[in-house]
Amino acid sequence: MRRWGTALAATVLAGGALAATAGTAGAVTPATSTATATAAACATGWGSGEKTVEPAGHAPLADIRTGRHACFDRIVFDVPGATAADRVGYRVGYVDTLHQDGSGEEIPVDGAAILEIRVAAPSYDPGSGAESYPGRAREPLPGVDVTGYQTFRDTRFGASFEGETQIGLGVRARLPFRVFQTDGHVVVDVAHSWNAVSGTR
């Protein structure tokens, strides 16, 4: 298991980006807006570099959902009980190959690029050991269908190992993304294109 790094995502989470999305973090329905609002929403500088936040707790993962929006595709990790004070740590970044935590075995993921997402929320209750999320290694995420998405191409469950859940998200290309948290959620948005999102890579 790789160590948690420094909080590289701090500047991404600051200011208007978090405030603008906090109220709809769990929403996974297609966004609707005027052309002006859509253009404004897409004008953000996310970049495609790794984004990391240290964990403050290890509440169990309850669900993983996806949705389509005007400027991006979204994946939401539901972690009930997690708050700003008891935040869920994460590490999100592009990898050439997804290797399963623990075994190191390669997990094939469809798409031109692979976004590895690690969330410090196990798929089981740390106290009782009871399963809290029914992910299975190498399999698509249960109940998630990304057919017809503009950016997402595939999802694969990697492992839940030492308090951390690992998944592979196949995307159309190496595109900008952001990660933020609200109470009970870790949210990853991947932009539809570089043209829609300004900023450095």
GROMACS .gro file of N, CA, C and O in nm, residues 1 14 26 34 40 54 67 88 103 119 145 150 153 163:
model
   56
    1MET      N    1   0.084  -0.120   0.000
    1MET     CA    2   0.000   0.000   0.000
    1MET      C    3   0.087   0.124   0.000
    1MET      O    4   0.179   0.137   0.079
   14ALA      N    5  -1.013   2.500  -0.229
   14ALA     CA    6  -1.037   2.630  -0.167
   14ALA      C    7  -1.134   2.715  -0.248
   14ALA      O    8  -1.151   2.698  -0.367
   26GLY      N    9  -2.380   1.531  -0.402
   26GLY     CA   10  -2.431   1.397  -0.421
   26GLY      C   11  -2.516   1.381  -0.545
   26GLY      O   12  -2.556   1.271  -0.580
   34THR      N   13  -2.835   2.756  -1.864
   34THR     CA   14  -2.828   2.837  -1.985
   34THR      C   15  -2.688   2.826  -2.042
   34THR      O   16  -2.595   2.780  -1.977
   40ALA      N   17  -1.962   2.950  -1.788
   40ALA     CA   18  -1.898   2.992  -1.664
   40ALA      C   19  -1.858   2.873  -1.579
   40ALA      O   20  -1.752   2.870  -1.519
   54GLU      N   21  -0.487   1.389   0.321
   54GLU     CA   22  -0.465   1.293   0.429
   54GLU      C   23  -0.598   1.258   0.498
   54GLU      O   24  -0.683   1.345   0.516
   67GLY      N   25  -2.267   1.002  -1.254
   67GLY     CA   26  -2.367   1.086  -1.320
   67GLY      C   27  -2.304   1.171  -1.428
   67GLY      O   28  -2.182   1.193  -1.428
   88VAL      N   29  -1.257   1.221   0.486
   88VAL     CA   30  -1.213   1.099   0.420
   88VAL      C   31  -1.089   1.135   0.337
   88VAL      O   32  -1.093   1.226   0.255
  103SER      N   33  -0.219  -0.788  -0.390
  103SER     CA   34  -0.164  -0.891  -0.480
  103SER      C   35  -0.070  -0.833  -0.583
  103SER      O   36   0.021  -0.902  -0.632
  119VAL      N   37  -0.970   0.579  -0.188
  119VAL     CA   38  -1.045   0.651  -0.087
  119VAL      C   39  -1.026   0.580   0.047
  119VAL      O   40  -1.038   0.457   0.054
  145ASP      N   41  -2.343   0.189  -1.454
  145ASP     CA   42  -2.339   0.169  -1.599
  145ASP      C   43  -2.298   0.301  -1.664
  145ASP      O   44  -2.373   0.399  -1.658
  150GLN      N   45  -1.989   1.079  -2.180
  150GLN     CA   46  -1.898   1.149  -2.270
  150GLN      C   47  -1.752   1.125  -2.234
  150GLN      O   48  -1.666   1.118  -2.321
  153ARG      N   49  -1.549   0.558  -1.948
  153ARG     CA   50  -1.556   0.442  -2.036
  153ARG      C   51  -1.571   0.311  -1.960
  153ARG      O   52  -1.627   0.214  -2.011
  163GLY      N   53  -0.781  -0.049   0.510
  163GLY     CA   54  -0.863   0.070   0.532
  163GLY      C   55  -0.882   0.159   0.412
  163GLY      O   56  -0.936   0.269   0.424
   0.00000   0.00000   0.00000
